[in-house]
PDB file of C-alpha atoms and ligand atoms in Angstrom:
ATOM      1  CA  MET A  22      35.493   4.006  27.790  1.00 74.00           C
ATOM      2  CA  ASP A  23      38.217   5.814  26.010  1.00 93.00           C
ATOM      3  CA  THR A  24      37.863   7.004  22.443  1.00 95.00           C
ATOM      4  CA  LEU A  25      39.531   4.170  20.733  1.00 97.00           C
ATOM      5  CA  GLU A  26      37.543   1.694  22.647  1.00 97.00           C
ATOM      6  CA  ALA A  27      34.377   3.414  21.715  1.00 97.00           C
ATOM      7  CA  ILE A  28      35.423   3.452  18.028  1.00 98.00           C
ATOM      8  CA  ARG A  29      36.161  -0.361  18.178  1.00 96.00           C
ATOM      9  CA  ASN A  30      32.969  -1.206  20.164  1.00 97.00           C
ATOM     10  CA  ARG A  31      30.529   0.759  17.806  1.00 98.00           C
ATOM     11  CA  ARG A  32      28.918  -1.763  15.607  1.00 98.00           C
ATOM     12  CA  ALA A  33      25.829  -1.609  13.469  1.00 98.00           C
ATOM     13  CA  ILE A  34      23.166  -3.390  15.595  1.00 98.00           C
ATOM     14  CA  ARG A  35      19.824  -4.343  14.199  1.00 97.00           C
ATOM     15  CA  ALA A  36      17.810  -5.877  17.054  1.00 98.00           C
ATOM     16  CA  TYR A  37      16.709  -3.786  20.038  1.00 98.00           C
ATOM     17  CA  ASP A  38      14.788  -4.074  23.162  1.00 98.00           C
ATOM     18  CA  PRO A  39      11.490  -2.131  22.310  1.00 97.00           C
ATOM     19  CA  ASN A  40      10.656  -1.579  25.977  1.00 97.00           C
ATOM     20  CA  HIS A  41      13.829   0.285  26.968  1.00 98.00           C
ATOM     21  CA  ARG A  42      13.521   4.022  27.156  1.00 97.00           C
ATOM     22  CA  ILE A  43      16.334   6.462  26.809  1.00 97.00           C
ATOM     23  CA  SER A  44      15.846   9.356  29.164  1.00 97.00           C
ATOM     24  CA  ASP A  45      15.600  12.932  27.709  1.00 97.00           C
ATOM     25  CA  ALA A  46      18.746  13.677  29.619  1.00 98.00           C
ATOM     26  CA  GLU A  47      20.724  10.949  28.105  1.00 98.00           C
ATOM     27  CA  LEU A  48      19.506  11.767  24.573  1.00 98.00           C
ATOM     28  CA  HIS A  49      20.407  15.411  25.173  1.00 98.00           C
ATOM     29  CA  THR A  50      24.012  14.411  26.144  1.00 98.00           C
ATOM     30  CA  MET A  51      24.306  12.358  22.878  1.00 98.00           C
ATOM     31  CA  LEU A  52      22.955  15.053  20.705  1.00 98.00           C
ATOM     32  CA  SER A  53      25.081  17.647  22.430  1.00 98.00           C
ATOM     33  CA  ALA A  54      28.040  15.599  21.632  1.00 98.00           C
ATOM     34  CA  ALA A  55      26.932  15.223  18.093  1.00 98.00           C
ATOM     35  CA  ARG A  56      26.747  19.063  17.848  1.00 98.00           C
ATOM     36  CA  MET A  57      30.437  19.272  18.772  1.00 98.00           C
ATOM     37  CA  ALA A  58      31.252  17.636  15.439  1.00 98.00           C
ATOM     38  CA  PRO A  59      33.155  20.028  13.119  1.00 98.00           C
ATOM     39  CA  SER A  60      31.507  21.779  10.175  1.00 97.00           C
ATOM     40  CA  ALA A  61      33.166  23.884   7.457  1.00 97.00           C
ATOM     41  CA  PHE A  62      33.218  27.544   8.486  1.00 97.00           C
ATOM     42  CA  ASN A  63      31.224  26.444  11.694  1.00 97.00           C
ATOM     43  CA  ILE A  64      28.170  26.625   9.481  1.00 97.00           C
ATOM     44  CA  GLN A  65      26.437  23.752  11.390  1.00 97.00           C
ATOM     45  CA  HIS A  66      24.297  22.502   8.471  1.00 95.00           C
ATOM     46  CA  CYS A  67      22.842  19.515  10.461  1.00 98.00           C
ATOM     47  CA  ARG A  68      19.416  19.408  11.787  1.00 98.00           C
ATOM     48  CA  PHE A  69      18.556  16.493  14.065  1.00 98.00           C
ATOM     49  CA  VAL A  70      14.859  15.319  13.945  1.00 98.00           C
ATOM     50  CA  VAL A  71      14.210  13.144  16.960  1.00 98.00           C
ATOM     51  CA  VAL A  72      11.224  11.175  16.081  1.00 98.00           C
ATOM     52  CA  ARG A  73       9.086  10.578  19.209  1.00 94.00           C
ATOM     53  CA  ASP A  74       5.594   9.984  17.793  1.00 97.00           C
ATOM     54  CA  PRO A  75       5.170   6.170  17.623  1.00 97.00           C
ATOM     55  CA  GLU A  76       2.868   6.414  14.735  1.00 98.00           C
ATOM     56  CA  LEU A  77       5.314   8.501  12.742  1.00 98.00           C
ATOM     57  CA  ARG A  78       7.921   5.838  13.643  1.00 98.00           C
ATOM     58  CA  ARG A  79       5.664   3.133  12.102  1.00 98.00           C
ATOM     59  CA  GLU A  80       5.106   5.249   8.918  1.00 98.00           C
ATOM     60  CA  LEU A  81       8.896   5.707   8.630  1.00 98.00           C
ATOM     61  CA  ARG A  82       9.481   2.076   8.976  1.00 98.00           C
ATOM     62  CA  LYS A  83       7.107   1.419   6.079  1.00 98.00           C
ATOM     63  CA  VAL A  84       9.243   3.505   3.813  1.00 98.00           C
ATOM     64  CA  ALA A  85      12.462   1.971   5.194  1.00 98.00           C
ATOM     65  CA  TRP A  86      12.144  -1.477   3.821  1.00 98.00           C
ATOM     66  CA  ASP A  87      10.187  -2.404   7.017  1.00 98.00           C
ATOM     67  CA  GLN A  88      13.550  -2.591   8.959  1.00 98.00           C
ATOM     68  CA  ALA A  89      12.496  -3.334  12.497  1.00 98.00           C
ATOM     69  CA  HIS A  90      15.087  -1.215  14.189  1.00 98.00           C
ATOM     70  CA  VAL A  91      13.260   1.897  12.924  1.00 98.00           C
ATOM     71  CA  THR A  92      10.559   1.308  15.457  1.00 98.00           C
ATOM     72  CA  ASP A  93      12.211  -1.082  18.067  1.00 98.00           C
ATOM     73  CA  ALA A  94      15.233   1.079  18.865  1.00 98.00           C
ATOM     74  CA  SER A  95      14.701   3.537  21.867  1.00 98.00           C
ATOM     75  CA  ALA A  96      15.518   6.540  19.692  1.00 98.00           C
ATOM     76  CA  LEU A  97      15.271   7.462  16.016  1.00 98.00           C
ATOM     77  CA  VAL A  98      17.205  10.562  14.930  1.00 99.00           C
ATOM     78  CA  VAL A  99      16.771  11.670  11.276  1.00 99.00           C
ATOM     79  CA  ILE A 100      19.924  13.683  10.509  1.00 98.00           C
ATOM     80  CA  CYS A 101      19.124  16.229   7.867  1.00 98.00           C
ATOM     81  CA  ALA A 102      20.903  19.416   6.638  1.00 98.00           C
ATOM     82  CA  ASP A 103      20.121  22.817   5.382  1.00 98.00           C
ATOM     83  CA  ARG A 104      21.819  23.279   1.993  1.00 97.00           C
ATOM     84  CA  ASP A 105      21.300  27.054   2.303  1.00 97.00           C
ATOM     85  CA  ALA A 106      22.861  27.482   5.744  1.00 97.00           C
ATOM     86  CA  TRP A 107      25.836  29.206   4.147  1.00 97.00           C
ATOM     87  CA  LYS A 108      23.657  32.236   3.351  1.00 96.00           C
ATOM     88  CA  ASP A 109      21.414  32.312   6.327  1.00 95.00           C
ATOM     89  CA  ASN A 110      22.723  35.282   8.182  1.00 95.00           C
ATOM     90  CA  PRO A 111      26.272  33.740   8.289  1.00 97.00           C
ATOM     91  CA  THR A 112      27.748  36.343  10.786  1.00 97.00           C
ATOM     92  CA  ARG A 113      25.961  34.327  13.417  1.00 97.00           C
ATOM     93  CA  TYR A 114      28.253  31.488  12.971  1.00 98.00           C
ATOM     94  CA  PHE A 115      30.845  33.784  14.606  1.00 97.00           C
ATOM     95  CA  ASN A 116      28.774  35.379  17.361  1.00 97.00           C
ATOM     96  CA  GLY A 117      31.018  36.233  20.209  1.00 97.00           C
ATOM     97  CA  ALA A 118      33.993  36.997  17.841  1.00 97.00           C
ATOM     98  CA  PRO A 119      34.980  40.587  17.180  1.00 97.00           C
ATOM     99  CA  ASP A 120      32.910  42.322  14.504  1.00 97.00           C
ATOM    100  CA  ASP A 121      35.702  42.484  11.906  1.00 97.00           C
ATOM    101  CA  VAL A 122      36.148  38.734  12.187  1.00 97.00           C
ATOM    102  CA  LYS A 123      32.426  38.188  11.778  1.00 97.00           C
ATOM    103  CA  GLU A 124      32.371  40.321   8.686  1.00 97.00           C
ATOM    104  CA  ARG A 125      35.475  38.770   7.125  1.00 97.00           C
ATOM    105  CA  MET A 126      34.225  35.156   7.771  1.00 97.00           C
ATOM    106  CA  ALA A 127      30.831  35.974   6.288  1.00 97.00           C
ATOM    107  CA  GLY A 128      32.580  37.278   3.155  1.00 97.00           C
ATOM    108  CA  LEU A 129      34.756  34.157   2.854  1.00 98.00           C
ATOM    109  CA  ILE A 130      31.671  31.913   3.284  1.00 98.00           C
ATOM    110  CA  LYS A 131      29.898  33.835   0.441  1.00 97.00           C
ATOM    111  CA  SER A 132      32.846  33.594  -1.907  1.00 98.00           C
ATOM    112  CA  TYR A 133      33.415  29.908  -1.140  1.00 98.00           C
ATOM    113  CA  TYR A 134      29.678  28.715  -1.565  1.00 98.00           C
ATOM    114  CA  GLU A 135      28.019  31.170  -3.976  1.00 97.00           C
ATOM    115  CA  GLY A 136      27.272  29.534  -7.349  1.00 97.00           C
ATOM    116  CA  ARG A 137      28.894  26.278  -6.311  1.00 97.00           C
ATOM    117  CA  GLU A 138      25.865  24.067  -5.856  1.00 97.00           C
ATOM    118  CA  TRP A 139      27.995  20.879  -5.728  1.00 97.00           C
ATOM    119  CA  VAL A 140      29.980  22.377  -2.831  1.00 97.00           C
ATOM    120  CA  GLN A 141      26.760  23.292  -1.055  1.00 97.00           C
ATOM    121  CA  GLN A 142      25.476  19.801  -1.333  1.00 97.00           C
ATOM    122  CA  ASP A 143      28.706  18.031  -0.543  1.00 97.00           C
ATOM    123  CA  GLU A 144      29.234  20.030   2.580  1.00 96.00           C
ATOM    124  CA  THR A 145      25.922  19.027   3.959  1.00 97.00           C
ATOM    125  CA  MET A 146      26.909  15.345   3.682  1.00 97.00           C
ATOM    126  CA  ARG A 147      30.299  15.891   5.159  1.00 97.00           C
ATOM    127  CA  SER A 148      28.788  17.642   8.180  1.00 97.00           C
ATOM    128  CA  CYS A 149      26.056  14.967   8.577  1.00 98.00           C
ATOM    129  CA  GLY A 150      28.680  12.205   8.374  1.00 98.00           C
ATOM    130  CA  LEU A 151      30.775  13.637  11.012  1.00 98.00           C
ATOM    131  CA  ALA A 152      27.858  14.371  13.222  1.00 98.00           C
ATOM    132  CA  GLY A 153      26.314  10.890  12.762  1.00 98.00           C
ATOM    133  CA  GLN A 154      29.556   9.137  13.761  1.00 98.00           C
ATOM    134  CA  THR A 155      29.930  11.475  16.676  1.00 98.00           C
ATOM    135  CA  LEU A 156      26.419  10.676  17.739  1.00 98.00           C
ATOM    136  CA  MET A 157      27.003   6.892  17.599  1.00 98.00           C
ATOM    137  CA  LEU A 158      30.328   7.121  19.412  1.00 98.00           C
ATOM    138  CA  ALA A 159      28.657   9.041  22.270  1.00 98.00           C
ATOM    139  CA  ALA A 160      25.916   6.495  22.441  1.00 98.00           C
ATOM    140  CA  THR A 161      28.504   3.701  22.601  1.00 98.00           C
ATOM    141  CA  ALA A 162      30.413   5.547  25.340  1.00 97.00           C
ATOM    142  CA  MET A 163      27.022   5.607  27.345  1.00 98.00           C
ATOM    143  CA  GLY A 164      26.353   1.959  26.993  1.00 97.00           C
ATOM    144  CA  TYR A 165      24.039   2.072  24.034  1.00 98.00           C
ATOM    145  CA  GLN A 166      24.104   0.487  20.593  1.00 98.00           C
ATOM    146  CA  SER A 167      23.229   2.127  17.294  1.00 98.00           C
ATOM    147  CA  CYS A 168      22.909   1.797  13.625  1.00 98.00           C
ATOM    148  CA  PRO A 169      23.358   4.219  10.844  1.00 98.00           C
ATOM    149  CA  MET A 170      20.795   3.780   8.090  1.00 98.00           C
ATOM    150  CA  ASP A 171      20.004   5.063   4.642  1.00 98.00           C
ATOM    151  CA  GLY A 172      17.951   2.166   3.414  1.00 98.00           C
ATOM    152  CA  PHE A 173      14.797   4.234   2.979  1.00 98.00           C
ATOM    153  CA  ASP A 174      12.781   6.237   0.343  1.00 98.00           C
ATOM    154  CA  TYR A 175      14.294   9.775   0.739  1.00 98.00           C
ATOM    155  CA  ASP A 176      11.312  11.532  -0.757  1.00 98.00           C
ATOM    156  CA  ALA A 177       8.802   9.704   1.383  1.00 98.00           C
ATOM    157  CA  VAL A 178      10.943  10.413   4.536  1.00 98.00           C
ATOM    158  CA  GLY A 179      11.092  14.144   3.613  1.00 98.00           C
ATOM    159  CA  ARG A 180       7.361  14.256   3.269  1.00 98.00           C
ATOM    160  CA  LEU A 181       6.673  12.509   6.505  1.00 98.00           C
ATOM    161  CA  ILE A 182       8.952  14.824   8.424  1.00 98.00           C
ATOM    162  CA  ASN A 183       7.954  18.043   6.647  1.00 98.00           C
ATOM    163  CA  LEU A 184      11.431  18.522   5.322  1.00 98.00           C
ATOM    164  CA  PRO A 185      11.768  22.197   4.422  1.00 98.00           C
ATOM    165  CA  GLU A 186      12.744  23.444   0.990  1.00 95.00           C
ATOM    166  CA  ASN A 187      16.518  23.214   0.288  1.00 95.00           C
ATOM    167  CA  HIS A 188      17.063  20.815   3.132  1.00 98.00           C
ATOM    168  CA  VAL A 189      18.259  17.261   2.474  1.00 98.00           C
ATOM    169  CA  VAL A 190      17.920  14.016   4.473  1.00 98.00           C
ATOM    170  CA  ALA A 191      21.331  12.360   5.124  1.00 98.00           C
ATOM    171  CA  MET A 192      20.605   9.346   7.243  1.00 98.00           C
ATOM    172  CA  PHE A 193      18.870   7.815  10.206  1.00 98.00           C
ATOM    173  CA  VAL A 194      20.631   6.917  13.406  1.00 98.00           C
ATOM    174  CA  VAL A 195      18.833   4.493  15.605  1.00 98.00           C
ATOM    175  CA  ILE A 196      19.936   4.124  19.251  1.00 98.00           C
ATOM    176  CA  GLY A 197      18.917   1.683  21.965  1.00 98.00           C
ATOM    177  CA  LYS A 198      19.718  -1.433  23.972  1.00 98.00           C
ATOM    178  CA  GLY A 199      20.692  -4.098  21.532  1.00 98.00           C
ATOM    179  CA  THR A 200      19.449  -7.608  22.085  1.00 98.00           C
ATOM    180  CA  GLU A 201      21.981  -9.428  19.910  1.00 96.00           C
ATOM    181  CA  ALA A 202      25.742  -9.395  19.516  1.00 95.00           C
ATOM    182  CA  ALA A 203      27.161  -7.695  16.539  1.00 96.00           C
ATOM    183  CA  LEU A 204      27.797  -9.896  13.510  1.00 94.00           C
ATOM    184  CA  PRO A 205      31.435 -10.887  13.025  1.00 95.00           C
ATOM    185  CA  ARG A 206      33.341  -8.226  11.229  1.00 95.00           C
ATOM    186  CA  VAL A 207      33.655  -9.414   7.654  1.00 96.00           C
ATOM    187  CA  GLY A 208      34.972  -8.114   4.423  1.00 97.00           C
ATOM    188  CA  LYS A 209      37.408  -5.531   5.721  1.00 96.00           C
ATOM    189  CA  LEU A 210      39.695  -4.663   2.798  1.00 97.00           C
ATOM    190  CA  PRO A 211      43.319  -4.863   3.400  1.00 97.00           C
ATOM    191  CA  ASP A 212      45.239  -1.711   4.547  1.00 97.00           C
ATOM    192  CA  SER A 213      47.281  -1.836   1.403  1.00 95.00           C
ATOM    193  CA  GLU A 214      44.101  -1.121  -0.695  1.00 96.00           C
ATOM    194  CA  VAL A 215      42.742   1.720   1.439  1.00 97.00           C
ATOM    195  CA  ILE A 216      45.705   3.545   2.928  1.00 98.00           C
ATOM    196  CA  LEU A 217      47.993   5.243   0.553  1.00 97.00           C
ATOM    197  CA  THR A 218      51.137   7.220   0.813  1.00 97.00           C
ATOM    198  CA  ASP A 219      51.332  10.629  -1.004  1.00 97.00           C
ATOM    199  CA  ARG A 220      49.327   9.707  -4.120  1.00 97.00           C
ATOM    200  CA  PHE A 221      47.556   7.064  -6.034  1.00 96.00           C
ATOM    201  CA  PRO A 222      49.787   4.955  -8.312  1.00 93.00           C
ATOM    202  CA  ALA A 223      50.103   6.314 -11.772  1.00 94.00           C
ATOM    203  CA  ALA A 224      47.495   4.736 -14.127  1.00 88.00           C
TER     204      ALA A 224
HETATM  205  C1  LIG B 390      25.434   5.432   5.034  1.00 89.27           C
HETATM  206  C2  LIG B 390      25.198   4.107   5.728  1.00 89.27           C
HETATM  207  C3  LIG B 390      23.819   3.466   5.437  1.00 89.27           C
HETATM  208  C4  LIG B 390      23.543   2.262   6.086  1.00 89.27           C
HETATM  209  N1  LIG B 390      22.243   1.823   5.934  1.00 89.27           N
HETATM  210  C5  LIG B 390      21.915   0.748   6.705  1.00 89.27           C
HETATM  211  C6  LIG B 390      20.561   0.363   6.686  1.00 89.27           C
HETATM  212  O1  LIG B 390      19.668   0.906   5.964  1.00 89.27           O
HETATM  213  N2  LIG B 390      20.209  -0.688   7.486  1.00 89.27           N
HETATM  214  C7  LIG B 390      21.092  -1.275   8.202  1.00 89.27           C
HETATM  215  O2  LIG B 390      20.694  -2.375   9.025  1.00 89.27           O
HETATM  216  N3  LIG B 390      22.379  -0.981   8.283  1.00 89.27           N
HETATM  217  C8  LIG B 390      22.799   0.035   7.507  1.00 89.27           C
HETATM  218  N4  LIG B 390      24.063   0.505   7.580  1.00 89.27           N
HETATM  219  C9  LIG B 390      25.012  -0.175   8.433  1.00 89.27           C
HETATM  220  C10 LIG B 390      26.213  -0.894   7.637  1.00 89.27           C
HETATM  221  O3  LIG B 390      25.526  -2.118   7.003  1.00 89.27           O
HETATM  222  C11 LIG B 390      27.381  -1.226   8.565  1.00 89.27           C
HETATM  223  O4  LIG B 390      27.829  -0.072   9.086  1.00 89.27           O
HETATM  224  C12 LIG B 390      28.430  -2.058   7.809  1.00 89.27           C
HETATM  225  O5  LIG B 390      27.968  -3.331   7.399  1.00 89.27           O
HETATM  226  C13 LIG B 390      29.614  -2.295   8.705  1.00 89.27           C
HETATM  227  O6  LIG B 390      29.267  -2.829   9.951  1.00 89.27           O
HETATM  228  P1  LIG B 390      29.828  -2.107  11.325  1.00 89.27           P
HETATM  229  O7  LIG B 390      29.167  -0.765  11.356  1.00 89.27           O
HETATM  230  O8  LIG B 390      29.216  -2.998  12.401  1.00 89.27           O
HETATM  231  O9  LIG B 390      31.263  -2.114  11.330  1.00 89.27           O
HETATM  232  C14 LIG B 390      24.540   1.679   6.943  1.00 89.27           C
HETATM  233  C15 LIG B 390      25.782   2.219   7.105  1.00 89.27           C
HETATM  234  C16 LIG B 390      26.064   3.488   6.487  1.00 89.27           C
HETATM  235  C17 LIG B 390      27.377   4.066   6.775  1.00 89.27           C
END
C-alpha cells in the first residue's frame, strides 16, 4: 500500500474482533514507525503506554464513556508526552553528532523553551498528533484498522496509568481487526473554506 492509499484508507473504526491478537512483532513495527514522526529539536516528547492488562483496559473503558473499542480492539496505546523533555539532559537528543553541535543545540532548546510554558505544552500536542497519525497509518499499511480517541476523563486516565508529574495524556489510539465498514465520509468542509493562499482575508 502506498502512502496516499494508506492515508485515504485510514478511517476511525469503532467495532473490533475482540479475539484477534496483534503479535508483539507487529505492534513493535507500528510503534517503531510512530517513533519516526518528527518532533521539534528531536526532543521526542511522546511516551507510548501500551495497555496489555485486561483489567486495566476495563477500568480505562469505564472512564472513556464506556466506548467498546477501548477493550475490544487488539491494542490500546495511550499516547502521552513529557512536558519537561526539553530540559531533561537535552544533549542526548543529538547523541552521535559532534560535541559542539550537541552543546549548541542544547543551548537553542533552552532559549526556545525556558519560561514559555505554553510552548512547552503546545509542543507536546504537536508531537503526539504527528506520532498518533503515523501510528495509525502504519497500522493501516499493515492491514489493521484504528481509531484516535480523546473521549475520556484525562485525570482518571492519568491516575490509572500512573502518569508522572509534568506529563500529559494526549490521546488513545486503538488498533485491531475492524468488524464493520467505516461510516460514509460526511461533513467534509469545502476546500475553499480550509485551504487558503498567503493569508486570511482581511476582516
Ligand atoms: C483528537 C480526536 C479525538 C477523537 N475521539 C474519539 C473518541 O473518543 N471516540 C471515537 O469513536 N472517535 C473519536 N475520534 C474519531 C473522529 O470522530 C473521526 O476521526 C472523525 O469523525 C473523522 O472520521 P475519519 O477519521 O473516519 O475520517 C477522535 C478523533 C480525533 C482526531
